[in-house]
Short mmCIF file of C-alpha atoms in Angstrom, two decimals:
data_model
loop_
_atom_site.label_atom_id
_atom_site.label_comp_id
_atom_site.label_asym_id
_atom_site.label_seq_id
_atom_site.Cartn_x
_atom_site.Cartn_y
_atom_site.Cartn_z
CA UNK A 1 43.51 -10.61 -21.41
CA UNK A 2 46.62 -8.39 -21.16
CA UNK A 3 49.90 -9.92 -22.27
CA UNK A 4 52.68 -10.71 -19.82
CA UNK A 5 54.76 -7.90 -21.30
CA UNK A 6 51.97 -5.34 -20.83
CA UNK A 7 51.54 -6.51 -17.23
CA UNK A 8 55.26 -5.99 -16.65
CA UNK A 9 55.10 -2.51 -18.18
CA UNK A 10 52.10 -1.67 -15.99
CA UNK A 11 53.93 -2.85 -12.88
CA UNK A 12 57.05 -0.90 -13.86
CA UNK A 13 55.00 2.25 -14.53
CA UNK A 14 53.38 1.82 -11.12
CA UNK A 15 56.83 1.96 -9.56
CA UNK A 16 57.23 -1.75 -8.81
CA UNK A 17 60.99 -2.44 -8.77
CA UNK A 18 62.32 -4.54 -11.65
CA UNK A 19 63.64 -7.13 -9.16
CA UNK A 20 60.08 -7.64 -7.89
CA UNK A 21 58.78 -8.02 -11.44
CA UNK A 22 61.40 -10.70 -12.05
CA UNK A 23 60.28 -12.41 -8.83
CA UNK A 24 56.69 -12.48 -10.10
CA UNK A 25 57.80 -14.00 -13.42
CA UNK A 26 60.09 -16.55 -11.79
CA UNK A 27 57.30 -17.57 -9.40
CA UNK A 28 55.36 -18.87 -12.41
CA UNK A 29 58.43 -20.77 -13.61
CA UNK A 30 59.07 -22.17 -10.14
CA UNK A 31 55.44 -23.24 -9.80
CA UNK A 32 55.69 -25.16 -13.08
CA UNK A 33 58.32 -27.48 -11.55
CA UNK A 34 55.69 -29.68 -9.92
CA UNK A 35 53.15 -29.64 -12.74
CA UNK A 36 52.52 -32.64 -14.94
CA UNK A 37 54.51 -32.23 -18.15
CA UNK A 38 51.26 -32.37 -20.16
CA UNK A 39 49.55 -29.63 -18.14
CA UNK A 40 48.25 -26.95 -20.54
CA UNK A 41 49.63 -24.25 -18.24
CA UNK A 42 53.10 -25.27 -19.48
CA UNK A 43 52.12 -24.28 -23.02
CA UNK A 44 50.79 -20.94 -21.82
CA UNK A 45 53.88 -20.22 -19.72
CA UNK A 46 56.21 -21.11 -22.62
CA UNK A 47 54.27 -18.77 -24.90
CA UNK A 48 54.45 -15.93 -22.37
CA UNK A 49 58.18 -16.42 -21.75
CA UNK A 50 58.93 -16.52 -25.50
CA UNK A 51 56.76 -13.42 -26.00
CA UNK A 52 58.55 -11.52 -23.22
CA UNK A 53 61.93 -12.57 -24.61
CA UNK A 54 61.03 -11.32 -28.10
CA UNK A 55 59.75 -8.06 -26.62
CA UNK A 56 62.96 -7.57 -24.67
CA UNK A 57 65.41 -8.54 -27.43
CA UNK A 58 63.37 -7.88 -30.55
CA UNK A 59 62.76 -10.31 -33.40
CA UNK A 60 66.39 -11.42 -33.55
CA UNK A 61 67.72 -14.35 -31.61
CA UNK A 62 68.50 -13.39 -27.99
CA UNK A 63 72.17 -13.06 -27.12
CA UNK A 64 74.03 -16.25 -26.27
CA UNK A 65 75.83 -16.42 -22.95
CA UNK A 66 79.00 -18.11 -24.19
CA UNK A 67 78.37 -19.95 -27.42
CA UNK A 68 81.76 -21.63 -27.29
CA UNK A 69 81.20 -22.95 -23.75
CA UNK A 70 79.38 -26.15 -22.86
CA UNK A 71 78.59 -24.89 -19.36
CA UNK A 72 75.19 -23.25 -20.15
CA UNK A 73 74.00 -26.46 -21.83
CA UNK A 74 75.17 -28.53 -18.86
CA UNK A 75 73.34 -26.25 -16.44
CA UNK A 76 70.16 -26.30 -18.54
CA UNK A 77 70.37 -30.09 -18.79
CA UNK A 78 70.64 -30.38 -15.02
CA UNK A 79 67.70 -28.02 -14.50
CA UNK A 80 65.60 -29.92 -17.04
CA UNK A 81 66.46 -33.27 -15.43
CA UNK A 82 64.92 -32.09 -12.16
CA UNK A 83 61.44 -31.73 -13.66
CA UNK A 84 59.70 -33.20 -16.71
CA UNK A 85 57.56 -30.05 -16.80
CA UNK A 86 60.64 -27.81 -16.93
CA UNK A 87 62.11 -30.01 -19.66
CA UNK A 88 58.96 -29.61 -21.74
CA UNK A 89 58.85 -25.88 -20.98
CA UNK A 90 62.43 -25.49 -22.23
CA UNK A 91 61.60 -27.40 -25.42
CA UNK A 92 58.49 -25.29 -26.08
CA UNK A 93 60.37 -22.04 -25.51
CA UNK A 94 63.13 -23.11 -27.92
CA UNK A 95 60.57 -24.07 -30.57
CA UNK A 96 58.73 -20.76 -30.13
CA UNK A 97 62.00 -18.83 -30.45
CA UNK A 98 63.00 -20.78 -33.56
CA UNK A 99 59.58 -20.36 -35.20
CA UNK A 100 59.28 -16.64 -34.41
#
């Protein structure tokens, strides 16, 4: 099964605009909102997002938005509060990034 990153490259090479590729990726994230937090698709999505992030930024930690600001954490907390599945997804992505 091709990786998410290779699918994105294939779409880009086929001339699909980057904005459309982002829409396809965010559709998976949006769909996860209503999943049960223990749904195995959450694990797979977290793995694919972490993989795509590492491919985009390399093995180093991705850039922080504003490390000295509490605003990103407040926004992420609000997003996570809206869905137990999104909260679990965020946790899994952070663990994958830390363990990479």
